[in-house]
Short mmCIF file of C-alpha atoms (C1' of nucleotides) in Angstrom, two decimals:
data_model
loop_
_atom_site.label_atom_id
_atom_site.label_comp_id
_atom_site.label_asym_id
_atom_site.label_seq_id
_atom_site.Cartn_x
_atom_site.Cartn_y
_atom_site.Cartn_z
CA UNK V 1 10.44 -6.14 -46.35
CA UNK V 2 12.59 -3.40 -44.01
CA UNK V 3 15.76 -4.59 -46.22
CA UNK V 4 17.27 -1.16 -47.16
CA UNK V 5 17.00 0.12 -43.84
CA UNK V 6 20.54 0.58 -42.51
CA UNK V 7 23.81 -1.17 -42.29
CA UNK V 8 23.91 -2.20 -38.66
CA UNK V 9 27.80 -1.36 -36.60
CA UNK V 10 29.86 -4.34 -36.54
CA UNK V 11 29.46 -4.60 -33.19
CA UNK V 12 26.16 -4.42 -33.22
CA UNK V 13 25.77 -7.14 -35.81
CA UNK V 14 28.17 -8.85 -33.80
CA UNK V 15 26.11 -8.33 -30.49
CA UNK V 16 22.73 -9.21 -32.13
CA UNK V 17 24.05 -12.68 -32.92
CA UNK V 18 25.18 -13.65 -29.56
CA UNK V 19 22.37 -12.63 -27.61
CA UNK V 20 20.48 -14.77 -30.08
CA UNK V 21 22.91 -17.78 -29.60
CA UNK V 22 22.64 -16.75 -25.67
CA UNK V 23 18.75 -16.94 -25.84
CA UNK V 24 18.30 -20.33 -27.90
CA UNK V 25 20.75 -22.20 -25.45
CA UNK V 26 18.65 -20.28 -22.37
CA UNK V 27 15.19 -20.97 -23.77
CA UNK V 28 16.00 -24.26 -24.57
CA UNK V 29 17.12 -24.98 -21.79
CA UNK V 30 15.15 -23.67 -18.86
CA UNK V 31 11.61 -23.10 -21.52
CA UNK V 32 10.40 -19.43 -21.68
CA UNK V 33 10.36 -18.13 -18.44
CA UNK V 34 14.54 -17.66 -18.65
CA UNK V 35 15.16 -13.98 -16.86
CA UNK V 36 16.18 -11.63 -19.09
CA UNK V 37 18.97 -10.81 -17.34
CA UNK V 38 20.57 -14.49 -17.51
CA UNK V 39 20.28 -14.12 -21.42
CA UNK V 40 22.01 -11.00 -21.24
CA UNK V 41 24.91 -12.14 -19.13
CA UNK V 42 25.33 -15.11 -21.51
CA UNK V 43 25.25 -12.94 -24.40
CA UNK V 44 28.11 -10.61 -22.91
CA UNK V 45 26.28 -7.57 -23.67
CA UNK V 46 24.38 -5.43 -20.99
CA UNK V 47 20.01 -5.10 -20.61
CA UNK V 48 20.40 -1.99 -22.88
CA UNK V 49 21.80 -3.83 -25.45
CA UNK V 50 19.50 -6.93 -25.65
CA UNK V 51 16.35 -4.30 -25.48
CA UNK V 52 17.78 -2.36 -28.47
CA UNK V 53 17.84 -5.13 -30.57
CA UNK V 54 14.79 -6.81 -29.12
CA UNK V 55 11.59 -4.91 -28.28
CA UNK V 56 10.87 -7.14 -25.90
CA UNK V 57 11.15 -10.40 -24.31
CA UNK V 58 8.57 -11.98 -26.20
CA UNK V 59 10.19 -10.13 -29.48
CA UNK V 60 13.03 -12.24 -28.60
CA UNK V 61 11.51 -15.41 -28.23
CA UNK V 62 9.68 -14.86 -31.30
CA UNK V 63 13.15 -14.71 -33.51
CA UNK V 64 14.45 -17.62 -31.94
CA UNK V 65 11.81 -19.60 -32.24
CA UNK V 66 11.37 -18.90 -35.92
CA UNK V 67 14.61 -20.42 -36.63
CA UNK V 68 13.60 -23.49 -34.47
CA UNK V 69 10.59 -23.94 -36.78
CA UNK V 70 12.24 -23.34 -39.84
CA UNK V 71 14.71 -26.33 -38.94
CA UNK V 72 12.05 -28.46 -38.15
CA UNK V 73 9.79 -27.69 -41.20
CA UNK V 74 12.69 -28.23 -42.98
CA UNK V 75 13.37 -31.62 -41.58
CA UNK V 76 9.63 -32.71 -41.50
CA UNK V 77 8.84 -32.15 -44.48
CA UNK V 78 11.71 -34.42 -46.17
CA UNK V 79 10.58 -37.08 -43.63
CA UNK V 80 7.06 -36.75 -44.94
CA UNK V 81 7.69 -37.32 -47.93
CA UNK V 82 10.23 -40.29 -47.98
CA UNK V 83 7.78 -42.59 -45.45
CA UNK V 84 4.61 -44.13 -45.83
CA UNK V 85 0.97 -42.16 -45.34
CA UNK V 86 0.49 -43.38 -41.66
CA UNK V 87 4.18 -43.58 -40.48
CA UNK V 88 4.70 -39.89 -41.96
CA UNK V 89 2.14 -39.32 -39.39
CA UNK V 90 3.15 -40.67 -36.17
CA UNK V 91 6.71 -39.93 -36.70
CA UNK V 92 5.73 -35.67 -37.35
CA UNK V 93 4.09 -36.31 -33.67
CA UNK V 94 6.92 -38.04 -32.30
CA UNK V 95 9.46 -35.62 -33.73
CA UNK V 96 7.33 -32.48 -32.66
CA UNK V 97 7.13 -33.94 -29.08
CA UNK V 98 11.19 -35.15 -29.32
CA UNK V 99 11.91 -31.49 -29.86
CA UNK V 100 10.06 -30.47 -26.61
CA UNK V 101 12.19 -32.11 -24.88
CA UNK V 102 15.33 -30.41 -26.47
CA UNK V 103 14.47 -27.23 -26.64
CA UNK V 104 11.42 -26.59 -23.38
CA UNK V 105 10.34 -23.57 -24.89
CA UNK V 106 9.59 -24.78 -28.45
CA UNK V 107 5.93 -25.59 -27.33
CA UNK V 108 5.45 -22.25 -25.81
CA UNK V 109 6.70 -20.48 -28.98
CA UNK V 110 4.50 -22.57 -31.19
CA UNK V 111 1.40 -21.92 -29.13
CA UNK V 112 2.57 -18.24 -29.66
CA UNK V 113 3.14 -18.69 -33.38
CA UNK V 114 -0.32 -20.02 -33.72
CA UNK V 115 -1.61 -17.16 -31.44
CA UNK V 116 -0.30 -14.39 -33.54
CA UNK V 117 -1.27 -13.70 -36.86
CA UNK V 118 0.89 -10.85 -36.99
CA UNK V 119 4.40 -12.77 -36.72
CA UNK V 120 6.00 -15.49 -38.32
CA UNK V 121 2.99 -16.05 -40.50
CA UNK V 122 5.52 -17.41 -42.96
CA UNK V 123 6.43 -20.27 -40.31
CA UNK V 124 2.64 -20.92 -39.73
CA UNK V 125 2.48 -21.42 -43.41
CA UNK V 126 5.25 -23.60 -43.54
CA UNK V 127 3.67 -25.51 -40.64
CA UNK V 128 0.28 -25.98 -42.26
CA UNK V 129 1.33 -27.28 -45.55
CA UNK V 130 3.45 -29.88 -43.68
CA UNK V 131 0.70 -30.80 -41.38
CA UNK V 132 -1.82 -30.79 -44.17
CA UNK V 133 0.32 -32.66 -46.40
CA UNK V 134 0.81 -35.61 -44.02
CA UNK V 135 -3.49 -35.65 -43.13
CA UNK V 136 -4.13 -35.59 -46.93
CA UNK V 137 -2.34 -38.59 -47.53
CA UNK V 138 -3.17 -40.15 -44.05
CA UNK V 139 -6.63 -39.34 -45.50
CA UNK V 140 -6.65 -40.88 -48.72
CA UNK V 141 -4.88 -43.68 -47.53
CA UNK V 142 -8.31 -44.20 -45.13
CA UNK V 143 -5.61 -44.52 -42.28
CA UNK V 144 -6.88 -41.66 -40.80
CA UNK V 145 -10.27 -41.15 -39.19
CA UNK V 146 -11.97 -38.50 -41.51
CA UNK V 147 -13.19 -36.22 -39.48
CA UNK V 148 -10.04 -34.57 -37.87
CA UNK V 149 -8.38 -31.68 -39.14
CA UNK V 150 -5.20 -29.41 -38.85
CA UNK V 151 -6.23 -28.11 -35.36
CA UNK V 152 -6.46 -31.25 -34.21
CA UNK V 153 -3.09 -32.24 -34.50
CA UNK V 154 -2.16 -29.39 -32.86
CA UNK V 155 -4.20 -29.62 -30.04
CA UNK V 156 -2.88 -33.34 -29.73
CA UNK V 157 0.80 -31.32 -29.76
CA UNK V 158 -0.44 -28.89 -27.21
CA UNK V 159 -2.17 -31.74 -25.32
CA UNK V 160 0.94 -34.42 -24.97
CA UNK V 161 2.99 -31.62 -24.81
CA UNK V 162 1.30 -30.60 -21.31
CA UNK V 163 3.10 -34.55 -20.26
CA UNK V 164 6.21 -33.84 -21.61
CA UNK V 165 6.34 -30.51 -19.35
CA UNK V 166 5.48 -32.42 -16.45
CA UNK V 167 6.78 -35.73 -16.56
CA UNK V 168 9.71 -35.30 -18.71
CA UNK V 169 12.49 -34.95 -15.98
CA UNK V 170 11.80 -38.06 -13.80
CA UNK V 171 10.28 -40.46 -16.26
CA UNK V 172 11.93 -39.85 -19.59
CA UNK V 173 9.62 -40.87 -22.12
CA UNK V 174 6.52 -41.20 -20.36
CA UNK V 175 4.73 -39.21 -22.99
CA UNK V 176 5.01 -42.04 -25.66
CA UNK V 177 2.40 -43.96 -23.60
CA UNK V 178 -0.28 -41.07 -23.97
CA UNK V 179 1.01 -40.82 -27.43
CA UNK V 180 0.62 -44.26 -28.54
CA UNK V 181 -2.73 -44.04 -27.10
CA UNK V 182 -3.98 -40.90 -29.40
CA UNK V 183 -2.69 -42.15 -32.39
CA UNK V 184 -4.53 -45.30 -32.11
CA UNK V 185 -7.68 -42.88 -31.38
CA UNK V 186 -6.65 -41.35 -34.80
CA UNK V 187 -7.00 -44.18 -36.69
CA UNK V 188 -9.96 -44.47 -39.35
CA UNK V 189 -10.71 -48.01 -38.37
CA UNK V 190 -14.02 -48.44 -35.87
CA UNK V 191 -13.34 -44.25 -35.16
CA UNK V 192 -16.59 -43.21 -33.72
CA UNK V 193 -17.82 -39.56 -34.70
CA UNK V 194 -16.74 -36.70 -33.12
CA UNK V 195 -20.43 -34.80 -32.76
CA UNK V 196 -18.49 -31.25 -31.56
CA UNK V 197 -18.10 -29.26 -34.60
CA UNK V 198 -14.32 -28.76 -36.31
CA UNK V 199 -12.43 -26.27 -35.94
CA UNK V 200 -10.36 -24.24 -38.52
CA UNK V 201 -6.40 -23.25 -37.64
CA UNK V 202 -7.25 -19.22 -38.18
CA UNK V 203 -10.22 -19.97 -35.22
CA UNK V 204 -7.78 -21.97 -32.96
CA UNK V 205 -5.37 -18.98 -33.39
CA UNK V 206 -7.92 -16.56 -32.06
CA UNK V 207 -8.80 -19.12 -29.50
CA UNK V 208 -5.26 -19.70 -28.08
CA UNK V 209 -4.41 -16.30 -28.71
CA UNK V 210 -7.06 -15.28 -26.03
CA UNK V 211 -5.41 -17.09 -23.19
CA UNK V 212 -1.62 -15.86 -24.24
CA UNK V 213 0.31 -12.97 -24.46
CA UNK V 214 0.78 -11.70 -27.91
CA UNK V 215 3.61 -11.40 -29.72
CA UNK V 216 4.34 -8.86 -32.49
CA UNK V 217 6.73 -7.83 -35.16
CA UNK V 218 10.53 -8.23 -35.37
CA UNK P 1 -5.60 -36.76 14.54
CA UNK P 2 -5.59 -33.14 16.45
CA UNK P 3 -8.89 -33.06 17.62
CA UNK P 4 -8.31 -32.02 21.39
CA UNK P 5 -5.94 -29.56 20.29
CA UNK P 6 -7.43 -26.45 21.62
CA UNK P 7 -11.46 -24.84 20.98
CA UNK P 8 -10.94 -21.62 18.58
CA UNK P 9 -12.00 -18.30 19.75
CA UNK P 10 -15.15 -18.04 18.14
CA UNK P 11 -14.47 -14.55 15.87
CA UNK P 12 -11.56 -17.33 14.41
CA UNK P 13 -14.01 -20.22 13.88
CA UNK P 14 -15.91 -17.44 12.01
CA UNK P 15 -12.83 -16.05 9.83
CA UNK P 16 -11.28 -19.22 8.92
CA UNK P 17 -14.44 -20.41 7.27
CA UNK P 18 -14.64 -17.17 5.44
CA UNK P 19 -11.25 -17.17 4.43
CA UNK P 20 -12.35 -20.87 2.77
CA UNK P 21 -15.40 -19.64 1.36
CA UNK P 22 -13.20 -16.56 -0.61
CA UNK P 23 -10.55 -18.78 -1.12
CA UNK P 24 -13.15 -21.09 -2.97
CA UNK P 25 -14.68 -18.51 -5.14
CA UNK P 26 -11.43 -16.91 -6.00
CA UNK P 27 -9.21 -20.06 -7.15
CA UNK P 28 -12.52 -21.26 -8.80
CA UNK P 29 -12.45 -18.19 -10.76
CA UNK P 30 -8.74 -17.56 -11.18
CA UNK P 31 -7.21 -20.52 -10.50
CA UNK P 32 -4.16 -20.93 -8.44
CA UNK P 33 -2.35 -18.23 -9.63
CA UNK P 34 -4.95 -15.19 -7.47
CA UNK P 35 -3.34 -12.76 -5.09
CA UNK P 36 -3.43 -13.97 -1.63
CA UNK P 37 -4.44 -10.41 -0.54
CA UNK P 38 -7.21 -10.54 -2.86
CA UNK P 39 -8.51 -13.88 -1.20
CA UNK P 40 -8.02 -11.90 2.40
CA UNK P 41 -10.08 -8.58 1.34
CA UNK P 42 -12.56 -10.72 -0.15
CA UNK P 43 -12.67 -12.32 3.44
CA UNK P 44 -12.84 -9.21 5.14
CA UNK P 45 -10.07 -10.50 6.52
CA UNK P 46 -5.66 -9.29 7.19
CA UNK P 47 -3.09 -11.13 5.80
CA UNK P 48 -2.12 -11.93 9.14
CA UNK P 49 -5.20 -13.93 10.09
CA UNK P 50 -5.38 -15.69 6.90
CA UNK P 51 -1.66 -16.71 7.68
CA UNK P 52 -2.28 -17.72 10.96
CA UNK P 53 -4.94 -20.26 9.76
CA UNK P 54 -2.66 -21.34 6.66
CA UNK P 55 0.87 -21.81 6.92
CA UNK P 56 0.88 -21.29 2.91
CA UNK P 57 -0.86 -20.18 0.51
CA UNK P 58 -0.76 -24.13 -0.90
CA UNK P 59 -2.09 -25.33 2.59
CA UNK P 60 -5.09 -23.42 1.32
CA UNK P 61 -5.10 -24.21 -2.03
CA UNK P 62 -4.73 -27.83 -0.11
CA UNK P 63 -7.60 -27.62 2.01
CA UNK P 64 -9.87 -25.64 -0.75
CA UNK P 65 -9.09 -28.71 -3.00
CA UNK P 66 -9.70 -31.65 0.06
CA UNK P 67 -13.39 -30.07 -0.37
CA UNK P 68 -13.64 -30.44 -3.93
CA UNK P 69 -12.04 -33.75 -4.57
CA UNK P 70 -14.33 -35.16 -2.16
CA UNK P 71 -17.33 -34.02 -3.40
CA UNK P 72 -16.10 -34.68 -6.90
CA UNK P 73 -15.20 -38.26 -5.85
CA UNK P 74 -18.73 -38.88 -4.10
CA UNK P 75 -20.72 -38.05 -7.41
CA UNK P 76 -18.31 -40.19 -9.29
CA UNK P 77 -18.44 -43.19 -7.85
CA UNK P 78 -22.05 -43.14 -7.67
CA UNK P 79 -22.57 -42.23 -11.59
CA UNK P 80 -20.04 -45.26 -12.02
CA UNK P 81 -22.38 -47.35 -10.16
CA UNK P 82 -25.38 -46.34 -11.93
CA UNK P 83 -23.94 -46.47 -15.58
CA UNK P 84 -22.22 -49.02 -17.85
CA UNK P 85 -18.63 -49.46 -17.75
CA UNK P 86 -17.59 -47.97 -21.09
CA UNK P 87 -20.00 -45.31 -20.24
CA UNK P 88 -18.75 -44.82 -16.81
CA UNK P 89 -15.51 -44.10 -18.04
CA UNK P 90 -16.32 -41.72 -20.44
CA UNK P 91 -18.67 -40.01 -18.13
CA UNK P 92 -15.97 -39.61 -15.15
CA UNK P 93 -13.80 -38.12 -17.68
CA UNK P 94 -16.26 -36.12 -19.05
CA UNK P 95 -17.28 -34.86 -15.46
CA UNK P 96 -13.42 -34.10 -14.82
CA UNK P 97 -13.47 -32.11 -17.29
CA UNK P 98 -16.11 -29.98 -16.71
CA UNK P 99 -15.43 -29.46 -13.22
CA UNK P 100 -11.96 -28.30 -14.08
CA UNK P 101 -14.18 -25.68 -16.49
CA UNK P 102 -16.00 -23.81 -13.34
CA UNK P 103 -13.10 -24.57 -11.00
CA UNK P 104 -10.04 -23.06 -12.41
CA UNK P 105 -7.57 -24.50 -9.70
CA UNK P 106 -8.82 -28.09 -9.60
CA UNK P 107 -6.47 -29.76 -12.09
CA UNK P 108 -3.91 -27.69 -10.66
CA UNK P 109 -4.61 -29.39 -7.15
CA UNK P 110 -5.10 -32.38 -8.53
CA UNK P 111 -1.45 -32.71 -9.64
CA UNK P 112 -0.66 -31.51 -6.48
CA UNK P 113 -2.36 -33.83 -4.53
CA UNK P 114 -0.95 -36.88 -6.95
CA UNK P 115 2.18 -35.56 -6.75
CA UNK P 116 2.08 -35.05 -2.45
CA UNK P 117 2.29 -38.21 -0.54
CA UNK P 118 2.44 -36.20 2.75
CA UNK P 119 -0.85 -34.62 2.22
CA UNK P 120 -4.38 -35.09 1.04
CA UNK P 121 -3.92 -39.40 1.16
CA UNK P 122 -7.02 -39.39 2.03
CA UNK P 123 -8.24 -38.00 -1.44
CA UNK P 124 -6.15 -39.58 -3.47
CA UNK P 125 -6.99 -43.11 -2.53
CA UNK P 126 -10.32 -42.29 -2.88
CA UNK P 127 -9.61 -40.76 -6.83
CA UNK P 128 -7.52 -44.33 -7.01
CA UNK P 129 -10.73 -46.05 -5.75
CA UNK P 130 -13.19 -44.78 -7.80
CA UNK P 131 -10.88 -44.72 -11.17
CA UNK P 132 -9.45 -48.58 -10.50
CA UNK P 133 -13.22 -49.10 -10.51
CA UNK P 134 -13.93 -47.75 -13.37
CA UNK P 135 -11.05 -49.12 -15.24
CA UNK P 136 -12.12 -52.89 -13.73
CA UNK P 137 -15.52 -52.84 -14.89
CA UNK P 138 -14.34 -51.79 -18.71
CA UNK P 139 -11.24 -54.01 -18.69
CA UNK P 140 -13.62 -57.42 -17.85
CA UNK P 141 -16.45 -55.99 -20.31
CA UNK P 142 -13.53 -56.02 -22.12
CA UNK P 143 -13.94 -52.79 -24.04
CA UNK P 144 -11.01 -51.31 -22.68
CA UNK P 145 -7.44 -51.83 -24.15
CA UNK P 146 -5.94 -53.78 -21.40
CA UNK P 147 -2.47 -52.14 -21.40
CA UNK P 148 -3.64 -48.86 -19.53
CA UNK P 149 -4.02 -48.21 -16.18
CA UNK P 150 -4.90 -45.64 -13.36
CA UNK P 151 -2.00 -43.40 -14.11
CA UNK P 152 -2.55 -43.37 -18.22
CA UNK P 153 -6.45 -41.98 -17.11
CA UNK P 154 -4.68 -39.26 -15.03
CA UNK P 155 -2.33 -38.41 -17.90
CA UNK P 156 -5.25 -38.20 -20.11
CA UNK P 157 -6.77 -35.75 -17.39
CA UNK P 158 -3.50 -33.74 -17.40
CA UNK P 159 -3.26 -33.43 -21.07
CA UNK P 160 -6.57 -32.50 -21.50
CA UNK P 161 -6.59 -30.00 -18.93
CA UNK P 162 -4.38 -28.11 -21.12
CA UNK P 163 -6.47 -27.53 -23.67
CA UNK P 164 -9.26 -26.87 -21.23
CA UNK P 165 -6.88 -24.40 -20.29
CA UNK P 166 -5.87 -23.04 -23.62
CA UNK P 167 -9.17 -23.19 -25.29
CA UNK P 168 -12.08 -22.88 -22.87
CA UNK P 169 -12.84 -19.24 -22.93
CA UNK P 170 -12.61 -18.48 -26.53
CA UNK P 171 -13.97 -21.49 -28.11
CA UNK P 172 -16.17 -23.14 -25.11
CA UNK P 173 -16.13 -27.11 -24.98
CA UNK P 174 -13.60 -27.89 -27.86
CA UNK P 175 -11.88 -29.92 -25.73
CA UNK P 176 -14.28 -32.54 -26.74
CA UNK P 177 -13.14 -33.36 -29.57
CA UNK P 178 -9.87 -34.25 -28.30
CA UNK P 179 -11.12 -35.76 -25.50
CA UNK P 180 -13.57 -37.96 -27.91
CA UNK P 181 -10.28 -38.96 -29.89
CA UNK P 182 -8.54 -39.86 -26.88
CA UNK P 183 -11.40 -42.02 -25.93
CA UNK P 184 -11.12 -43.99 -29.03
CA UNK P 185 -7.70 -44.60 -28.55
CA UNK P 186 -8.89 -45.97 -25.07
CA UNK P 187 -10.82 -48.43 -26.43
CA UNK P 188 -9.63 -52.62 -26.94
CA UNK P 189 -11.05 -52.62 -30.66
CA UNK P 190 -8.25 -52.45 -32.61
CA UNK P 191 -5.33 -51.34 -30.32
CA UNK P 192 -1.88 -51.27 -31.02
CA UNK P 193 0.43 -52.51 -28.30
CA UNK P 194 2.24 -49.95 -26.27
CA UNK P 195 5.71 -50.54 -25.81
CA UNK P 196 6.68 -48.06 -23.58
CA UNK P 197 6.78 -49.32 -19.93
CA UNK P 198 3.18 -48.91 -17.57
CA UNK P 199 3.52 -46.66 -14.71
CA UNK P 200 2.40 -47.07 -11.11
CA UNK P 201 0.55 -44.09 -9.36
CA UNK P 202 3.14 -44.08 -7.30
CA UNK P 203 5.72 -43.68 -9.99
CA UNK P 204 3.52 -40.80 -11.24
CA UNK P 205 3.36 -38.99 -7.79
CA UNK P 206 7.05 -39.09 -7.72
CA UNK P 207 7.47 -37.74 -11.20
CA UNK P 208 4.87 -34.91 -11.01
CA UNK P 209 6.18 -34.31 -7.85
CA UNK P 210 9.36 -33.32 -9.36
CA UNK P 211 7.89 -30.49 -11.08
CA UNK P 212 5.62 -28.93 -9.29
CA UNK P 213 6.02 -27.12 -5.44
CA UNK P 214 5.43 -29.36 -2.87
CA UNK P 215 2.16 -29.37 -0.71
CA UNK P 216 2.62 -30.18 3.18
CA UNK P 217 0.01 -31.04 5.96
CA UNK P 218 -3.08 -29.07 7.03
"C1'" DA N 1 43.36 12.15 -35.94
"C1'" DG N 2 38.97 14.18 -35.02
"C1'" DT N 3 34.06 14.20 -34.56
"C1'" DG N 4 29.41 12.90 -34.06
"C1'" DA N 5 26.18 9.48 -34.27
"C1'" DA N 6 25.33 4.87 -33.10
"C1'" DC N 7 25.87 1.78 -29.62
"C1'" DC N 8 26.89 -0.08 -25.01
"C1'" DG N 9 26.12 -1.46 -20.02
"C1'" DG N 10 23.97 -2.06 -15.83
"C1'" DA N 11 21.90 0.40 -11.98
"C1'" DG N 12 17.50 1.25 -11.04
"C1'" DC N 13 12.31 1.67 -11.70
"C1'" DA N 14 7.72 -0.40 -11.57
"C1'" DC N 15 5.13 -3.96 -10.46
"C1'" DA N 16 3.73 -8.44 -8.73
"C1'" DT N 17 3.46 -11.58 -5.06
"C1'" DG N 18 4.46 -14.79 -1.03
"C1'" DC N 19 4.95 -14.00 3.61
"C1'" DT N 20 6.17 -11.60 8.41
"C1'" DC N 21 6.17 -8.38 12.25
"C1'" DC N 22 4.13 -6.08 15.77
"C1'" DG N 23 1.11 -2.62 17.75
"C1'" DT N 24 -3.90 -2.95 18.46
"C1'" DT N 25 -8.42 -5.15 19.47
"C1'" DA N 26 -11.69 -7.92 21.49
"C1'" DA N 27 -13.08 -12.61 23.35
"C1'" DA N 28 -13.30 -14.94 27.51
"C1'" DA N 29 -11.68 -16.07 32.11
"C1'" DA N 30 -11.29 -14.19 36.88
"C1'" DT J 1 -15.40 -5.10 35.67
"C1'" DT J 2 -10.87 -6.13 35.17
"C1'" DT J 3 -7.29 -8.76 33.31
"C1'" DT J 4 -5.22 -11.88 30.31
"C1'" DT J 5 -4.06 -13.37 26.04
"C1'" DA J 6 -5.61 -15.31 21.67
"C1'" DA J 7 -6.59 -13.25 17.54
"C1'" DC J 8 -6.52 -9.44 14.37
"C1'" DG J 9 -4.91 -6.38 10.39
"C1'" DG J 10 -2.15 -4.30 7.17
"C1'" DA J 11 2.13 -1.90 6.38
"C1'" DG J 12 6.24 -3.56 4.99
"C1'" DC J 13 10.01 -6.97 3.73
"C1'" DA J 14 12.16 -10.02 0.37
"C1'" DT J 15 12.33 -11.68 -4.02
"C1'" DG J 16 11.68 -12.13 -8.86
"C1'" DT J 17 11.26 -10.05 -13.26
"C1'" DG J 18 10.18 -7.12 -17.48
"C1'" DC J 19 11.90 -3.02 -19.01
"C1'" DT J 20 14.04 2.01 -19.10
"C1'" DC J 21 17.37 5.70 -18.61
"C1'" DC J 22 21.44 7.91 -19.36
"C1'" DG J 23 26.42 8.69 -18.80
"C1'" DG J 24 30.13 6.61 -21.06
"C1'" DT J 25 32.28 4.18 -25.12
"C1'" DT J 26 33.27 2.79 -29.79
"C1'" DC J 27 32.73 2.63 -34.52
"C1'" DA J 28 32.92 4.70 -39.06
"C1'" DC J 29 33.20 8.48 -41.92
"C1'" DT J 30 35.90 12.52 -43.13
#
DNA sequence: AGTGAACCGGAGCACATGCTCCGTTAAAAA
DNA sequence: TTTTTAACGGAGCATGTGCTCCGGTTCACT
């Protein structure tokens, strides 16, 4: 889109990169809530610097994050489609949750991803077809209940993810308990019906997006 | 314990139960994140007095919560005396949830009360009670798989909560559906072993604890 | 090399928020 | 009524944190 905009210095180009390397190690270790100031000392570069590049915090999180999803997609999608309709399933949940745990502000960035409609719309489309590919097969394999959609899964992310968060430190692995347990509830076979009505991704967006801060261009 | 400690001048009687009653309102509204000073004007009250009655602002979040779990705790066991036991389950869930809907801070203070030994023991045997209950009467009508126990129900709580959290102003009672799902996966029709180790309440206090700020006495 | 624009760094601002200090007030005992 | 002292209140401290400002520096073009 902004391609032909200008050449950036060396150093700035140089800069740029390391306070994005600084901010994926800081995020993903110590989730979202990193000061700004620790990034910036781990980048080598000063507050001016990281806020020249990056509007803002959130700005920052947003770019970082969008590589972290693009790896994923990447990988989830080629374990999609070498496994079975069901398995495809439980291992996108497991993986999702896995990644939590590597990088603590993945989560938060998704739930931000999904909140804002004006960034990284190309990772939320990456994210649906995935998701949507695994349910359509999970689907017309009659593994999977029929009457769960897109936003469930990622409330069932949002949900287990809330474990992981708390639990993750002392009791490694915990959250495979609660896990186990949902997927079973996702199964097709004696499912009872959900009587709330569905919900579409575009409404949980709006939903989410009320209760977090938003996050906007590059 | 400290009865006979000393009769309070009776202005203090009078403040300290105002301070509750604000307190009440205001982390029912806000949850635990409100402005102590916004709890002490609502009082009519200095910061001094309301820190002279609690040591910290979680010994009032503490005692705030002591009110609610009990009268949470009485209703549940009686609708799990007057119900079935699938049905009581789902309905003490159910409840949970909603209460956590008009009282912003009580799944907050729940973790903290599960995850603080020193305080609030009192409560928390009775939630232990009232949910080992429960999970008797549906494990013998056997309609309950039988490889979850008390802390898997406050997991369940937990995750949840989240969504309560995430979802509950834009998109009112969604959490249903996930909480319908989860309930499914609850059930003994159908379930698929869990392999991950069970988990004492105990264990749970001590890994919750880990996370979250400590709560001390009165 | 010389010059100007682009870029850098970090002190400092603005704000939030838990908690304390201490001069003042008023309840209750003498 | 006087005196004692428990209780009061709120300005202010300490800390954390997102972000800005601006004097100095460095790159890149001539």
């Amino acid at each position: 889109m902004t391609a032909p905009a200008k050449p950036l210095r060396r150093d700035a180009v140089r800069n740029r990169e390391q306070i994005l390397q600084a901010a994926t190690t800081a995020f993903a270790e110590r989730g979202a809530n990193v000061d700004v100031r620790k990034i910036a000392r781990a980048a080598g570069v000063g507050m001016g610097t990281l806020y020249r590049h990056f509007a803002t915090k959130d700005h920052l999180l947003g770019a970082v994050i969008k590589r972290d999803i693009d790896a994923w997609m990447d990988e989830a999608l080629q374990a999609a489609q070498e496994s079975a309709p069901w398995a495809g399933l439980e291992t996108f949940l497991e993986t999702a949750l896995a990644r939590q745990i590597a990088d603590r502000a993945l989560m938060d960035g998704v739930f931000r991803v999904l909140a804002s409609t004006s960034l990284l719309d190309e990772c939320r489309s990456r994210m649906s077809e995935v998701v949507n590919l695994l349910l359509d097969r999970a689907h017309r394999a009659g593994e999977l209940r029929p009457d769960v959609g897109e936003a469930d899964i990622a409330l069932t992310m949002m949900s287990i993810g809330k474990i992981v968060e708390l639990t993750e430190d002392a009791r490694p692995g915990l959250w495979r308990r609660q896990l186990r347990i949902t997927l079973d509830g996702l199964r097709a076979a004696g499912h009872t019906p959900i009587t709330e009505p569905p919900l579409t991704i575009a409404d949980l967006d709006a939903a989410v997006c009320h209760s977090l801060p938003k996050l906007e261009n590059s």
